[in-house]
Coordinates of N, CA and C in Angstrom, one line a residue:
X1 N -31.7 -48.3 65.7 CA -31.7 -47.2 66.6 C -30.4 -46.6 66.4
X2 N -30.1 -45.4 66.9 CA -28.8 -44.4 66.5 C -27.5 -45.2 66.8
X3 N -27.4 -45.9 68.2 CA -26.2 -46.3 68.3 C -25.8 -47.7 67.7
X4 N -26.8 -48.6 67.4 CA -26.6 -49.8 66.8 C -26.3 -49.4 65.2
X5 N -26.7 -48.4 64.7 CA -26.3 -48.1 63.5 C -25.0 -47.8 63.5
X6 N -24.6 -46.7 64.2 CA -23.1 -46.3 64.4 C -22.4 -47.4 64.8
X7 N -22.6 -48.6 65.5 CA -21.8 -49.6 65.6 C -21.5 -50.5 64.2
X8 N -22.6 -50.4 63.2 CA -22.6 -51.4 62.1 C -21.4 -50.4 61.3
X9 N -21.8 -49.2 61.4 CA -20.9 -48.2 60.2 C -19.5 -48.5 60.8
X10 N -19.1 -48.3 62.2 CA -17.9 -48.4 62.5 C -17.2 -49.6 62.6
X11 N -17.8 -50.7 62.4 CA -17.4 -52.2 62.6 C -17.7 -52.8 63.8
X12 N -17.2 -53.7 64.3 CA -17.6 -54.0 65.5 C -17.4 -53.2 66.8
X13 N -18.2 -53.6 67.7 CA -17.8 -52.6 69.2 C -16.6 -52.8 69.6
X14 N -16.0 -54.0 69.3 CA -14.6 -54.1 70.2 C -13.7 -53.4 69.3
X15 N -13.8 -53.3 67.8 CA -12.8 -52.2 67.3 C -13.0 -51.0 67.4
X16 N -14.3 -50.5 67.6 CA -14.7 -49.2 68.1 C -14.2 -48.5 69.2
X17 N -14.1 -49.3 70.2 CA -13.6 -48.9 71.5 C -12.2 -49.3 71.7
X18 N -11.4 -50.0 70.9 CA -10.1 -50.3 71.1 C -9.2 -49.1 70.8
X19 N -9.5 -48.2 69.9 CA -8.9 -47.0 69.3 C -9.7 -46.1 69.1
X20 N -10.5 -45.2 70.0 CA -11.5 -44.4 69.4 C -10.8 -43.2 68.8
X21 N -9.5 -42.8 69.3 CA -8.9 -41.7 68.5 C -8.7 -42.0 67.1
X22 N -8.3 -43.3 66.7 CA -8.4 -43.4 65.2 C -9.6 -43.6 64.6
X23 N -10.8 -44.2 65.3 CA -12.0 -44.2 64.5 C -12.3 -42.8 64.5
X24 N -12.3 -41.5 65.5 CA -12.6 -40.3 65.1 C -11.9 -39.6 63.9
X25 N -10.6 -40.0 63.7 CA -9.8 -39.5 62.8 C -10.4 -39.9 61.6
X26 N -10.8 -41.1 61.4 CA -11.3 -41.8 60.3 C -12.5 -41.2 59.7
X27 N -13.5 -41.0 60.6 CA -14.9 -40.5 60.5 C -14.6 -39.0 60.2
X28 N -13.8 -38.1 60.6 CA -13.4 -36.7 60.3 C -13.1 -36.8 58.9
X29 N -12.1 -37.7 58.5 CA -11.6 -37.5 57.2 C -12.7 -37.9 56.2
X30 N -13.5 -39.0 56.6 CA -14.5 -39.3 55.6 C -15.7 -38.3 55.4
X31 N -15.8 -37.5 56.4 CA -16.9 -36.3 56.4 C -16.3 -34.9 56.1
X32 N -15.4 -34.8 55.4 CA -14.4 -33.6 55.3 C -15.2 -32.5 54.4
X33 N -16.2 -32.9 53.4 CA -16.8 -32.1 52.7 C -18.1 -31.6 53.5
X34 N -18.3 -31.8 54.6 CA -19.5 -31.2 55.4 C -18.9 -30.1 56.5
X35 N -17.6 -29.5 56.3 CA -17.1 -28.4 56.9 C -17.2 -29.0 58.5
X36 N -18.0 -28.2 59.2 CA -17.8 -28.2 60.8 C -18.4 -29.6 61.2
X37 N -19.1 -30.4 60.4 CA -19.6 -31.5 60.8 C -18.5 -32.6 60.7
X38 N -17.6 -32.4 59.6 CA -16.5 -33.4 59.8 C -15.8 -33.3 61.0
X39 N -15.3 -32.0 61.5 CA -14.8 -31.9 62.7 C -15.8 -32.4 63.8
X40 N -17.2 -32.4 64.0 CA -18.0 -32.6 65.0 C -18.0 -34.3 64.9
X41 N -17.6 -35.1 64.0 CA -17.6 -36.4 64.2 C -16.7 -36.8 65.5
X42 N -15.8 -35.9 65.8 CA -14.8 -36.4 66.9 C -15.4 -36.2 68.1
X43 N -16.1 -35.0 68.3 CA -16.8 -34.6 69.5 C -15.9 -34.6 70.6
X44 N -14.6 -33.9 70.5 CA -13.8 -33.8 71.5 C -14.1 -33.0 72.7
X45 N -14.5 -33.8 73.7 CA -15.0 -33.1 75.1 C -16.3 -32.6 74.9
X46 N -17.2 -32.9 73.8 CA -18.4 -32.0 73.6 C -19.3 -32.8 74.7
X47 N -19.3 -33.9 75.0 CA -20.1 -34.5 76.2 C -20.0 -33.9 77.6
X48 N -19.0 -33.8 77.9 CA -18.5 -33.1 79.0 C -18.7 -31.7 79.1
X49 N -18.7 -31.2 77.9 CA -18.8 -29.5 78.1 C -20.7 -29.3 78.1
X50 N -21.3 -30.1 77.6 CA -22.8 -30.0 78.0 C -23.1 -29.5 79.6
X51 N -24.1 -28.9 79.7 CA -24.7 -28.7 81.0 C -25.2 -30.0 81.7
X52 N -25.1 -30.0 83.0 CA -25.4 -31.2 83.5 C -26.8 -31.6 83.3
X53 N -27.7 -30.8 83.0 CA -29.2 -31.4 82.6 C -28.8 -32.2 81.2
X54 N -28.1 -31.5 80.3 CA -28.2 -32.1 79.2 C -27.5 -33.4 79.3
X55 N -26.5 -33.5 79.9 CA -25.8 -34.6 79.9 C -26.6 -35.9 80.4
X56 N -27.4 -35.6 81.6 CA -28.2 -36.5 82.1 C -29.3 -37.0 80.9
X57 N -29.7 -36.0 80.2 CA -30.8 -36.4 79.3 C -30.1 -37.1 77.9
X58 N -28.8 -37.0 77.6 CA -28.3 -37.7 76.9 C -28.3 -39.2 77.2
X59 N -27.9 -39.3 78.4 CA -27.7 -40.5 79.1 C -29.1 -41.3 79.0
X60 N -30.1 -40.6 79.3 CA -31.4 -41.0 79.2 C -31.8 -41.6 77.5
X61 N -31.3 -40.9 76.8 CA -31.6 -41.4 75.5 C -30.6 -42.6 75.2
X62 N -29.7 -42.6 75.7 CA -28.6 -44.0 75.5 C -29.5 -45.3 76.4
X63 N -30.0 -44.8 77.5 CA -30.6 -45.9 78.3 C -31.9 -46.3 77.5
X64 N -32.7 -45.6 77.0 CA -33.9 -45.8 76.4 C -33.7 -46.8 75.3
X65 N -32.6 -46.8 74.5 CA -32.2 -47.7 73.4 C -31.7 -48.9 73.8
X66 N -31.2 -48.8 75.4 CA -30.5 -49.9 76.0 C -31.8 -50.9 76.4
X67 N -32.8 -50.1 77.1 CA -33.9 -50.9 77.4 C -34.6 -51.7 76.6
X68 N -34.8 -51.0 75.3 CA -35.6 -51.8 74.3 C -34.7 -52.8 73.6
X69 N -33.4 -52.5 73.6 CA -32.3 -53.8 73.1 C -32.6 -54.9 74.2
X70 N -32.6 -54.8 75.4 CA -32.6 -55.8 76.5 C -33.9 -56.5 76.3
X71 N -35.2 -55.7 76.1 CA -36.4 -56.2 75.9 C -36.5 -57.1 74.6
X72 N -36.1 -56.7 73.7 CA -36.0 -57.4 72.4 C -35.3 -58.6 72.4
X73 N -34.0 -58.6 73.3 CA -33.3 -59.8 73.4 C -33.6 -60.9 74.6
X74 N -34.8 -60.4 75.2 CA -35.2 -61.3 76.2 C -34.6 -61.0 77.4
X75 N -33.7 -60.0 77.8 CA -33.1 -59.8 79.1 C -33.8 -59.2 80.0
X76 N -35.0 -58.4 79.7 CA -35.8 -58.0 80.6 C -37.1 -58.0 80.0
X77 N -38.1 -58.0 81.1 CA -39.6 -57.6 80.4 C -40.1 -56.5 80.6
X78 N -39.9 -55.6 81.4 CA -40.4 -54.2 81.7 C -39.5 -53.1 80.8
X79 N -40.6 -52.7 79.8 CA -40.2 -51.8 78.8 C -40.1 -50.2 79.2
X80 N -40.7 -50.2 80.5 CA -40.9 -48.8 81.2 C -41.6 -47.9 80.4
X81 N -42.6 -48.5 79.6 CA -43.5 -47.9 78.7 C -43.0 -47.3 77.5
X82 N -41.7 -47.7 77.1 CA -41.0 -47.2 76.0 C -41.3 -48.0 74.6
X83 N -41.5 -47.4 73.6 CA -41.3 -48.1 72.3 C -40.4 -47.4 71.4
X84 N -40.1 -48.0 70.1 CA -39.1 -47.5 69.4 C -39.4 -46.0 69.0
X85 N -40.8 -46.0 68.8 CA -41.0 -44.6 68.3 C -41.0 -43.7 69.4
X86 N -41.4 -44.0 70.6 CA -41.0 -43.0 71.5 C -39.4 -42.7 71.7
X87 N -38.6 -43.8 71.7 CA -37.2 -43.6 72.0 C -36.6 -42.5 71.0
X88 N -37.2 -42.9 69.8 CA -36.7 -42.1 68.4 C -37.1 -40.5 68.6
X89 N -38.3 -40.4 69.2 CA -39.0 -39.1 69.5 C -38.2 -38.2 70.4
X90 N -37.8 -39.0 71.5 CA -36.7 -38.3 72.6 C -35.5 -38.0 72.1
X91 N -34.9 -38.9 71.3 CA -33.6 -38.7 70.7 C -33.8 -37.3 69.9
X92 N -35.0 -37.4 68.9 CA -35.0 -36.3 67.9 C -35.1 -35.0 68.7
X93 N -36.0 -34.8 69.7 CA -36.1 -33.5 70.3 C -34.9 -33.2 71.1
X94 N -34.1 -34.0 71.7 CA -32.9 -33.6 72.6 C -31.8 -33.3 71.2
X95 N -31.8 -33.9 70.2 CA -30.9 -33.6 69.1 C -31.2 -32.2 68.7
X96 N -32.2 -31.8 68.3 CA -32.6 -30.3 68.2 C -32.1 -29.4 69.0
X97 N -32.4 -29.8 70.3 CA -31.9 -28.9 71.3 C -30.4 -28.7 71.4
X98 N -29.8 -29.6 71.4 CA -28.3 -29.7 71.3 C -27.7 -28.9 70.0
X99 N -28.3 -29.1 69.0 CA -28.0 -28.6 67.7 C -28.1 -27.0 67.7
X100 N -29.3 -26.6 68.5 CA -29.7 -25.2 68.4 C -28.6 -24.5 69.5
X101 N -28.7 -25.1 70.6 CA -27.8 -24.4 71.7 C -26.3 -24.4 71.3
X102 N -25.7 -25.4 70.7 CA -24.3 -25.5 70.6 C -23.7 -25.2 69.0
X103 N -25.0 -25.1 68.1 CA -24.5 -24.9 66.6 C -24.0 -26.1 65.9
X104 N -24.0 -27.3 66.7 CA -23.5 -28.3 66.0 C -24.4 -29.1 64.8
X105 N -23.8 -29.7 64.1 CA -24.4 -30.4 63.0 C -25.2 -31.8 63.9
X106 N -26.1 -32.5 63.0 CA -26.5 -33.7 63.4 C -25.5 -34.6 63.8
X107 N -24.5 -34.8 62.8 CA -23.4 -35.6 63.1 C -22.8 -35.5 64.5
X108 N -22.7 -34.2 64.6 CA -21.8 -33.8 66.0 C -22.7 -34.2 67.3
X109 N -23.9 -34.2 67.3 CA -24.8 -34.7 68.3 C -24.6 -36.2 68.4
X110 N -24.7 -36.9 66.9 CA -24.5 -38.4 67.1 C -23.2 -38.9 67.7
X111 N -22.3 -37.7 67.4 CA -20.9 -38.3 68.0 C -21.0 -38.2 69.6
X112 N -21.9 -37.3 70.1 CA -22.2 -36.9 71.5 C -22.7 -38.3 72.1
X113 N -23.7 -38.8 71.2 CA -24.3 -39.9 71.7 C -23.5 -41.1 71.8
X114 N -22.7 -41.2 70.7 CA -21.9 -42.3 70.8 C -20.6 -42.4 72.0
X115 N -20.2 -41.3 72.3 CA -19.3 -40.9 73.3 C -20.1 -41.3 74.6
X116 N -21.3 -41.1 74.8 CA -21.9 -41.4 75.9 C -22.2 -43.0 76.2
X117 N -22.7 -43.5 75.0 CA -22.7 -45.0 75.1 C -21.5 -45.7 75.1
X118 N -20.2 -45.3 74.7 CA -19.0 -45.8 74.8 C -18.6 -45.8 76.5
X119 N -18.8 -44.5 77.0 CA -18.6 -44.3 78.3 C -19.5 -45.6 79.3
X120 N -20.8 -45.4 79.1 CA -21.5 -46.2 79.8 C -20.9 -47.8 79.7
X121 N -20.6 -48.2 78.4 CA -20.0 -49.4 78.2 C -18.7 -49.7 78.8
X122 N -17.8 -48.7 78.9 CA -16.6 -48.9 79.7 C -16.9 -49.1 81.1
X123 N -17.9 -48.0 81.8 CA -18.2 -48.3 83.3 C -18.8 -49.8 83.4
X124 N -19.5 -50.3 82.6 CA -20.2 -51.7 82.7 C -19.2 -52.9 82.9
X125 N -18.0 -52.3 82.0 CA -16.9 -53.4 81.9 C -16.4 -53.8 83.3
X126 N -16.5 -52.6 84.2 CA -15.7 -52.6 85.5 C -16.8 -53.2 86.3
X127 N -17.8 -53.6 86.3 CA -18.9 -53.9 87.3 C -19.2 -55.5 86.9
X128 N -19.6 -56.0 88.3 CA -20.2 -57.2 88.1 C -21.6 -57.3 87.6
X129 N -22.0 -58.2 87.4 CA -23.6 -58.7 86.6 C -24.4 -57.8 87.8
X130 N -24.3 -58.2 89.0 CA -25.1 -57.6 89.9 C -25.1 -56.0 90.0
X131 N -23.7 -55.7 89.8 CA -23.6 -54.0 90.0 C -24.0 -53.4 88.8
X132 N -24.1 -54.2 87.6 CA -24.6 -53.5 86.3 C -26.1 -53.6 86.3
X133 N -26.8 -54.3 86.8 CA -28.2 -54.5 87.1 C -28.7 -53.6 88.1
X134 N -27.8 -53.0 89.2 CA -28.4 -52.2 90.1 C -28.2 -50.9 89.4
X135 N -27.2 -50.7 88.7 CA -27.0 -49.2 88.0 C -27.9 -49.1 87.1
X136 N -28.3 -50.2 86.3 CA -29.3 -49.9 85.5 C -30.8 -49.5 85.9
X137 N -30.8 -50.0 86.9 CA -32.3 -49.8 87.7 C -32.2 -48.4 88.2
X138 N -31.1 -47.9 88.9 CA -30.9 -46.7 89.5 C -31.1 -45.6 88.3
X139 N -30.4 -45.8 87.2 CA -30.1 -45.1 86.2 C -31.4 -44.7 85.5
X140 N -32.4 -45.9 85.2 CA -33.4 -45.8 84.5 C -34.5 -45.2 85.3
X141 N -34.4 -45.3 86.5 CA -35.3 -44.8 87.7 C -35.4 -43.3 87.4
X142 N -34.1 -42.7 87.3 CA -33.8 -41.2 87.0 C -34.4 -40.6 86.0
X143 N -34.6 -41.6 84.8 CA -35.2 -41.2 83.5 C -36.6 -41.6 83.4
X144 N -37.1 -42.1 84.2 CA -38.6 -42.6 84.2 C -39.5 -41.6 84.1
X145 N -39.4 -40.2 84.8 CA -40.3 -39.2 84.6 C -40.4 -38.7 83.1
X146 N -38.9 -38.5 82.8 CA -38.7 -37.9 81.3 C -39.5 -38.9 80.2
X147 N -39.0 -40.2 80.5 CA -39.7 -41.3 79.6 C -41.2 -41.1 79.6
X148 N -41.9 -40.9 80.6 CA -43.3 -40.8 80.7 C -43.9 -39.4 80.1
X149 N -42.8 -38.5 80.1 CA -43.6 -37.4 79.2 C -43.6 -37.4 78.0
X150 N -42.9 -38.4 77.2 CA -43.0 -38.3 75.7 C -44.4 -38.7 75.2
X151 N -44.7 -37.6 74.3 CA -46.0 -37.5 73.8 C -46.0 -37.9 72.4
X152 N -46.1 -38.8 71.8 CA -46.1 -38.9 70.3 C -47.2 -38.2 69.4
X153 N -48.5 -37.9 70.0 CA -49.3 -37.1 69.2 C -48.8 -35.8 69.3
X154 N -47.9 -35.3 70.1 CA -47.6 -33.9 70.1 C -46.3 -33.7 69.5
X155 N -45.4 -34.9 69.4 CA -44.3 -35.0 69.1 C -43.2 -34.2 70.0
X156 N -43.5 -34.3 71.4 CA -42.8 -33.6 72.3 C -42.4 -34.7 73.4
X157 N -41.5 -34.1 74.3 CA -41.1 -35.0 75.4 C -41.0 -33.8 76.3
X158 N -42.2 -33.6 77.1 CA -42.2 -32.3 78.0 C -41.5 -32.1 79.0
X159 N -40.8 -33.0 79.7 CA -39.9 -32.6 80.5 C -38.5 -32.4 80.2
X160 N -38.2 -32.4 78.8 CA -36.9 -32.1 78.4 C -36.7 -30.9 78.9
X161 N -35.4 -30.2 79.2 CA -35.0 -28.8 79.6 C -35.4 -28.1 78.3
X162 N -36.0 -27.2 78.5 CA -36.2 -26.1 77.4 C -35.0 -25.5 76.8
X163 N -34.9 -25.4 75.7 CA -33.9 -24.7 74.8 C -33.4 -23.5 75.5
X164 N -32.2 -23.3 75.8 CA -31.7 -22.0 76.3 C -31.4 -21.1 75.3
X165 N -31.7 -19.7 75.7 CA -31.5 -18.5 74.9 C -30.1 -18.5 74.6
X166 N -29.7 -17.9 73.4 CA -28.3 -17.7 72.9 C -27.6 -16.9 73.6
X167 N -26.2 -17.1 73.9 CA -25.6 -16.0 74.4 C -24.8 -15.0 73.3
X168 N -24.1 -14.0 73.7 CA -23.4 -13.2 72.7 C -22.7 -14.0 71.9
X169 N -21.9 -14.8 72.2 CA -20.9 -15.5 71.0 C -21.8 -16.4 70.2
X170 N -23.0 -17.1 70.7 CA -23.7 -17.9 69.7 C -24.4 -16.8 68.8
X171 N -24.8 -15.8 69.2 CA -25.5 -14.6 68.5 C -24.4 -14.3 67.6
X172 N -23.3 -14.0 67.7 CA -22.2 -13.4 66.9 C -22.0 -14.5 65.6
X173 N -22.2 -15.8 66.0 CA -22.0 -16.8 64.8 C -23.1 -16.9 64.0
X174 N -24.4 -16.7 64.4 CA -25.4 -16.6 63.7 C -25.5 -15.2 62.7
X175 N -25.3 -14.4 63.3 CA -25.4 -13.0 62.6 C -24.0 -12.8 61.7
X176 N -22.9 -13.5 61.9 CA -21.8 -13.7 60.8 C -22.1 -14.0 59.7
X177 N -23.1 -15.3 59.9 CA -23.5 -16.2 58.6 C -24.2 -15.1 57.8
X178 N -25.5 -14.6 58.5 CA -26.2 -13.6 57.8 C -25.7 -12.6 57.1
X179 N -24.6 -12.0 57.5 CA -23.9 -11.1 57.1 C -23.1 -11.4 55.9
X180 N -22.3 -12.6 56.0 CA -21.6 -13.2 54.9 C -22.7 -13.4 53.6
X181 N -24.0 -13.6 54.1 CA -24.8 -14.0 52.9 C -25.6 -12.9 52.3
X182 N -25.5 -11.7 52.9 CA -25.9 -10.5 52.3 C -25.1 -10.1 51.0
X183 N -25.9 -9.4 50.2 CA -25.4 -8.9 49.0 C -24.4 -7.8 49.5
X184 N -23.1 -7.9 48.7 CA -21.9 -7.0 49.3 C -22.3 -5.6 49.0
X185 N -22.3 -4.8 50.2 CA -22.3 -3.4 50.1 C -23.9 -2.9 50.2
X186 N -24.6 -3.8 50.4 CA -26.2 -3.5 50.3 C -26.6 -3.0 51.6
X187 N -27.7 -2.3 51.9 CA -28.1 -1.7 53.0 C -28.3 -3.1 54.1
X188 N -28.6 -3.9 53.7 CA -28.9 -5.3 54.8 C -27.5 -5.6 55.3
X189 N -26.7 -5.7 54.5 CA -25.1 -6.1 54.7 C -24.6 -5.1 55.8
X190 N -24.7 -3.8 55.6 CA -24.3 -2.7 56.4 C -24.8 -2.9 57.8
X191 N -26.1 -3.1 57.8 CA -27.1 -3.2 59.0 C -26.4 -4.6 59.9
X192 N -26.4 -5.6 59.2 CA -26.0 -6.7 59.7 C -24.4 -6.9 60.2
X193 N -23.6 -5.9 59.6 CA -22.4 -5.8 60.2 C -22.3 -5.0 61.6
X194 N -23.3 -3.8 61.4 CA -23.4 -3.0 62.7 C -24.0 -4.0 63.8
X195 N -24.9 -4.9 63.4 CA -25.5 -5.8 64.5 C -24.3 -6.8 65.0
X196 N -23.5 -7.3 64.0 CA -22.4 -8.2 64.5 C -21.4 -7.5 65.5
X197 N -21.2 -6.3 65.0 CA -20.4 -5.3 65.8 C -20.6 -5.2 67.4
X198 N -22.0 -4.7 67.3 CA -22.5 -4.7 68.7 C -22.5 -5.9 69.5
X199 N -22.9 -7.1 68.9 CA -23.0 -8.3 69.4 C -21.4 -8.6 70.0
X200 N -20.4 -8.3 69.4 CA -19.0 -8.6 69.7 C -18.9 -7.9 70.8
X201 N -19.0 -6.6 70.7 CA -18.8 -5.7 72.1 C -19.6 -6.4 73.5
X202 N -20.9 -6.8 73.1 CA -21.5 -7.3 74.2 C -20.9 -8.6 74.7
X203 N -20.2 -9.4 73.9 CA -19.6 -10.8 74.2 C -18.3 -10.2 75.1
X204 N -17.7 -9.4 74.6 CA -16.5 -8.9 75.4 C -16.7 -8.3 76.9
X205 N -18.0 -7.4 76.6 CA -18.4 -6.9 78.1 C -18.8 -8.1 79.0
X206 N -19.4 -8.9 78.5 CA -19.8 -10.2 79.2 C -18.9 -11.2 79.9
X207 N -17.6 -11.4 79.0 CA -16.7 -12.1 79.2 C -15.3 -11.6 79.6
X208 N -15.2 -10.2 79.4 CA -14.0 -9.4 79.6 C -13.1 -9.9 78.6
X209 N -12.3 -9.1 78.2 CA -11.4 -9.2 77.1 C -10.4 -10.5 77.4
X210 N -9.4 -10.9 76.5 CA -8.7 -11.9 76.7 C -8.4 -13.2 75.9
X211 N -7.8 -14.0 76.2 CA -7.6 -15.2 75.1 C -8.7 -16.2 75.3
X212 N -9.3 -16.2 76.6 CA -10.5 -17.2 76.7 C -11.6 -16.6 76.0
X213 N -11.8 -15.2 76.0 CA -12.9 -14.8 75.3 C -12.7 -14.9 74.1
X214 N -11.7 -14.6 73.2 CA -11.4 -14.7 72.2 C -11.6 -16.2 71.5
X215 N -11.2 -17.0 72.2 CA -11.4 -18.7 71.6 C -12.8 -18.8 71.7
X216 N -13.6 -18.3 72.8 CA -15.1 -18.7 72.6 C -15.7 -18.4 71.6
X217 N -15.4 -17.0 71.1 CA -16.1 -16.5 69.9 C -15.5 -17.2 68.7
X218 N -14.2 -17.6 68.5 CA -13.7 -18.3 67.6 C -14.4 -19.8 67.4
X219 N -14.3 -20.4 68.4 CA -15.1 -21.6 68.5 C -16.5 -21.6 67.9
X220 N -17.3 -20.6 68.3 CA -18.6 -20.6 68.1 C -18.7 -20.2 66.6
X221 N -17.9 -19.5 65.8 CA -17.8 -19.4 64.4 C -17.7 -20.5 63.7
X222 N -16.4 -21.3 64.3 CA -15.8 -22.4 63.4 C -16.6 -23.5 63.8
X223 N -17.6 -23.5 64.7 CA -18.4 -24.8 65.0 C -19.9 -24.5 64.3
X224 N -20.2 -23.3 64.4 CA -21.6 -23.2 63.7 C -21.8 -23.9 62.3
X225 N -22.8 -24.5 62.4 CA -23.0 -25.3 61.2 C -24.1 -24.5 60.3
X226 N -24.3 -23.6 59.6 CA -25.3 -22.8 59.0 C -26.4 -23.6 58.4
X227 N -25.9 -24.8 57.6 CA -26.8 -25.8 57.0 C -27.6 -26.4 58.0
X228 N -27.3 -27.0 58.8 CA -27.8 -27.8 59.8 C -28.8 -26.8 60.7
X229 N -28.5 -25.6 61.0 CA -29.4 -24.7 61.7 C -30.4 -24.4 60.8
X230 N -30.2 -24.0 59.5 CA -31.4 -23.6 58.6 C -32.3 -24.7 58.6
X231 N -31.8 -26.1 58.6 CA -32.7 -27.3 58.4 C -33.7 -27.5 59.8
X232 N -33.4 -26.9 60.6 CA -34.5 -26.8 61.8 C -35.7 -26.4 61.7
X233 N -36.5 -26.6 62.3 CA -37.8 -25.7 62.1 C -37.8 -24.4 62.3
X234 N -38.3 -23.8 61.5 CA -38.4 -22.2 61.8 C -39.0 -21.6 63.0
X235 N -39.9 -22.5 63.7 CA -40.5 -22.3 65.0 C -39.1 -22.3 66.1
X236 N -38.1 -22.9 65.6 CA -37.0 -23.1 66.7 C -36.0 -21.8 66.2
X237 N -35.7 -21.7 65.0 CA -34.7 -20.9 64.6 C -35.0 -19.3 64.5
X238 N -36.3 -19.1 64.1 CA -36.6 -17.8 64.2 C -36.6 -17.2 65.2
X239 N -37.3 -17.5 66.6 CA -36.8 -16.8 67.8 C -35.6 -16.7 68.3
X240 N -34.6 -17.4 67.8 CA -33.3 -17.4 68.2 C -32.6 -16.2 67.4
X241 N -32.9 -16.1 66.0 CA -32.4 -15.1 65.3 C -33.0 -13.7 65.9
X242 N -34.4 -13.7 66.3 CA -35.2 -12.5 66.6 C -34.3 -12.1 68.1
X243 N -33.9 -13.1 68.8 CA -33.3 -12.7 70.4 C -32.0 -12.2 69.9
X244 N -31.3 -12.5 69.0 CA -29.8 -12.1 68.7 C -30.0 -10.7 68.3
X245 N -31.0 -10.3 67.5 CA -31.4 -8.7 66.9 C -31.7 -8.0 68.2
X246 N -32.3 -8.7 69.2 CA -32.8 -7.9 70.1 C -31.7 -7.7 71.1
X247 N -30.7 -8.6 71.3 CA -29.5 -8.4 72.1 C -28.9 -7.2 71.5
X248 N -28.8 -6.8 70.3 CA -28.0 -5.9 69.7 C -28.8 -4.6 69.5
X249 N -30.0 -4.6 69.9 CA -30.8 -3.4 70.0 C -31.2 -3.3 68.3
X250 N -31.2 -4.5 67.5 CA -31.4 -4.3 65.9 C -32.6 -4.9 65.8

């Protein structure tokens, strides 16, 4: 499972949580060849930056793995209908959604999962055994409907929040990459540059001018991972590109 593998890669769990900043820096250095993915390993504040619904779904992925670990270790009998295949399916679909919505690489999403696992572990350290058990029961209860919606035959988790449409800053990052890839001075490049310019104007019209709007645009460009985006199914990426062209009237 993803978090168990992360623990093995990072060494013992106690080492991992003793100095997370140092561990994040080491991970980033180890992954510098992957561009934005290297920075993504740190995931600074990315879990907290997710919408509430996505944060709850990340916690459900964490809990699904925990339930299966507890069942395997004899600590609980009820698997809540989960299997390893179902837990992996849920994580895969949520990973795709977060990658698409935020432009993160898979490494960045895994760092978000790790951050949530660490947060849950720290919370549990402050609780008694009875409190941990009660919290687990309450939290898994909130996730039960999502767990029940996992359909292996279709490769879906139907109650996951639908992927949100791109905003202007995200579209700017997508079109920016397309423009950079186009042949220099070609009609396609000129067209894409015009689309990029219209999207940029749309961004500032939506967000107003100022440092915050500048930073949002720069962040989207800097963190967008085109290789990770291209690796996603076309059924996910093509509608997103089309939405960006439509936003620009292109």
